[in-house]
Amino acid sequence: VSYVPPSQPIESIQHKSKGYEVMNIDDYYDEHQHKELEVICENLIFNQGTTLIAGSDNTGKTWVAFHLAFSIALGKPFLGWETQKKPVLMVQFELRPHMIKERLDNLFKVYGTDVPNFKIASMSDDDLIFTDAWDKIFNTLKNEDFKDGVVIIDNLYTSTDKDISDNQAMKPVLQMIRYVAK
């Protein structure tokens, strides 16, 4: 951002970027009219989008995330909304392996045990919560050659050492989330 003294004509200001492309609304519509929004879970998840499930502690967010993951991996409705069958990777930062196993025991009763489209990554004893895990998440996706699927991170708060209530501090995390989504 540059300060422009009122006496200096705006045409004489040098900018580092060339600015945004601007189009007439009709031209814009014509150029993009054949592009469709790819819905993965009706009203909730879209291709290259980001969805946040938020709530107070112990309100069932992880259960919702697991049900959503199973529904997408199997292509079954979630809360009555249609889903598109996609690979799912859940990166679990909160639950210990025995807790995940207990949840899976219950979820397998509902969805069955044949869910090849669903993978889960959990923290090892060497991993620390409240450290910036986004490089590790990105490398996991790269190592697994994970594409055209849904990544569920449980949860944002423990996946980073940044203060999630500080917009400035969260910029690099949000940039990585956007990069991963693309």
XYZ file of C-alpha atoms in Angstrom:
182
model
C 0.000 0.000 0.000
C 1.430 3.343 -1.027
C 0.581 6.734 0.353
C -0.440 9.131 -2.426
C -0.164 12.834 -1.630
C -3.281 14.642 -2.838
C -1.230 16.925 -5.072
C 0.238 14.060 -7.105
C -1.840 12.838 -10.071
C -2.833 9.191 -9.736
C -1.525 8.429 -13.238
C 2.040 9.098 -12.083
C 1.934 6.488 -9.300
C 3.954 3.306 -9.992
C 2.281 0.089 -8.799
C 3.965 -3.257 -8.256
C 0.980 -5.284 -9.502
C -0.969 -4.742 -12.653
C -4.315 -4.840 -10.856
C -7.421 -6.947 -11.387
C -8.859 -7.838 -14.752
C -12.138 -5.985 -15.170
C -14.856 -7.168 -17.521
C -18.289 -6.021 -18.549
C -20.819 -8.144 -16.665
C -22.206 -9.638 -19.911
C -18.720 -10.638 -21.078
C -17.938 -12.084 -17.659
C -21.125 -14.153 -17.714
C -20.460 -15.355 -21.271
C -16.932 -16.406 -20.363
C -18.053 -18.357 -17.299
C -21.515 -19.574 -18.308
C -20.404 -23.169 -18.890
C -18.583 -23.494 -15.589
C -20.540 -25.498 -13.064
C -20.155 -25.644 -9.328
C -19.205 -29.198 -8.357
C -21.268 -30.074 -5.311
C -19.762 -32.776 -3.108
C -22.304 -32.551 -0.286
C -25.440 -30.606 -1.074
C -25.552 -27.207 0.695
C -22.303 -27.924 2.527
C -19.207 -28.904 0.515
C -18.134 -27.764 -2.929
C -15.070 -28.651 -4.986
C -12.091 -26.478 -4.001
C -14.136 -24.948 -1.205
C -13.602 -24.780 2.524
C -16.270 -25.706 5.050
C -15.936 -25.076 8.757
C -17.844 -26.997 11.411
C -17.809 -24.864 14.547
C -19.220 -25.203 18.019
C -18.364 -25.304 21.699
C -16.295 -28.077 23.252
C -17.942 -31.510 23.491
C -20.870 -30.709 21.208
C -20.267 -33.534 18.712
C -18.253 -31.807 15.968
C -15.972 -34.828 15.570
C -18.977 -37.159 15.323
C -20.443 -34.904 12.621
C -17.093 -34.920 10.793
C -16.908 -38.733 10.935
C -20.479 -39.148 9.649
C -19.769 -36.632 6.881
C -16.571 -38.497 5.951
C -18.334 -41.872 5.771
C -21.220 -40.398 3.772
C -18.905 -38.855 1.168
C -16.595 -41.882 0.985
C -19.621 -44.112 0.334
C -21.654 -41.617 -1.714
C -24.559 -41.852 0.740
C -26.750 -38.933 1.876
C -25.589 -36.855 4.831
C -28.411 -35.419 6.945
C -30.697 -35.908 3.960
C -28.360 -34.052 1.579
C -27.031 -35.890 -1.449
C -23.295 -36.477 -1.631
C -20.937 -37.234 -4.461
C -18.737 -40.260 -3.792
C -15.172 -39.038 -3.320
C -12.022 -40.194 -1.550
C -11.785 -38.815 1.978
C -8.753 -38.230 4.150
C -9.351 -37.296 7.762
C -6.413 -35.842 9.665
C -7.195 -36.373 13.312
C -5.417 -34.163 15.858
C -7.692 -34.547 18.863
C -8.530 -38.178 19.449
C -6.030 -40.797 20.535
C -5.978 -44.069 18.535
C -8.066 -46.005 21.087
C -10.710 -43.253 21.001
C -10.803 -43.324 17.180
C -11.141 -47.128 17.306
C -14.134 -46.856 19.653
C -15.830 -44.364 17.345
C -15.118 -46.559 14.346
C -16.670 -49.553 16.150
C -19.917 -47.555 16.404
C -19.702 -46.095 12.887
C -19.032 -49.514 11.305
C -22.401 -50.652 12.717
C -24.068 -47.902 10.676
C -21.945 -47.801 7.501
C -20.306 -51.231 7.382
C -16.585 -51.918 7.343
C -16.029 -51.824 3.574
C -15.038 -48.174 3.096
C -11.977 -48.209 0.802
C -12.431 -44.521 -0.097
C -11.801 -43.374 3.489
C -8.326 -42.986 4.975
C -7.389 -41.547 8.341
C -4.167 -40.010 9.601
C -3.696 -39.635 13.302
C -1.015 -37.992 15.333
C 1.871 -40.134 16.495
C 3.295 -39.822 19.972
C 6.081 -37.695 18.464
C 3.628 -35.133 17.069
C 2.747 -32.181 19.233
C -0.546 -30.362 19.246
C -0.518 -26.593 18.900
C 2.410 -26.704 16.466
C 2.066 -25.705 12.842
C 1.168 -29.024 11.199
C 0.165 -27.637 7.802
C 3.423 -28.497 6.052
C 2.997 -32.057 7.329
C -0.626 -32.099 6.111
C 0.472 -30.860 2.690
C 3.292 -33.429 2.519
C 0.888 -36.200 3.538
C -1.423 -35.264 0.668
C 1.522 -35.186 -1.713
C 2.957 -38.510 -0.455
C -0.449 -40.179 -0.722
C -1.019 -38.611 -4.162
C -4.372 -37.499 -2.761
C -6.368 -35.639 -5.405
C -9.984 -34.871 -6.205
C -11.167 -35.747 -2.739
C -12.206 -34.254 0.577
C -9.763 -33.507 3.386
C -11.204 -33.234 6.873
C -8.972 -31.654 9.508
C -10.065 -32.272 13.088
C -9.446 -29.654 14.257
C -8.131 -26.273 13.131
C -7.355 -25.124 16.676
C -4.898 -27.937 17.409
C -3.416 -28.028 13.881
C -1.468 -24.799 14.329
C 0.491 -22.779 16.822
C -1.260 -19.621 15.599
C -3.909 -17.780 17.594
C -7.039 -18.627 15.580
C -8.782 -15.507 16.903
C -6.038 -13.286 15.418
C -6.766 -12.672 11.722
C -3.225 -11.480 11.023
C -1.666 -14.545 12.662
C -3.986 -16.867 10.719
C -3.070 -15.511 7.261
C -0.377 -18.143 6.533
C -2.660 -20.952 7.729
C -5.560 -19.715 5.598
C -3.222 -19.368 2.616
C -2.122 -22.998 3.068
C -5.737 -24.144 3.393
C -6.570 -22.355 0.140
C -3.513 -23.862 -1.551
C -4.453 -27.365 -0.379
C -8.056 -26.865 -1.557
C -6.900 -25.883 -5.034
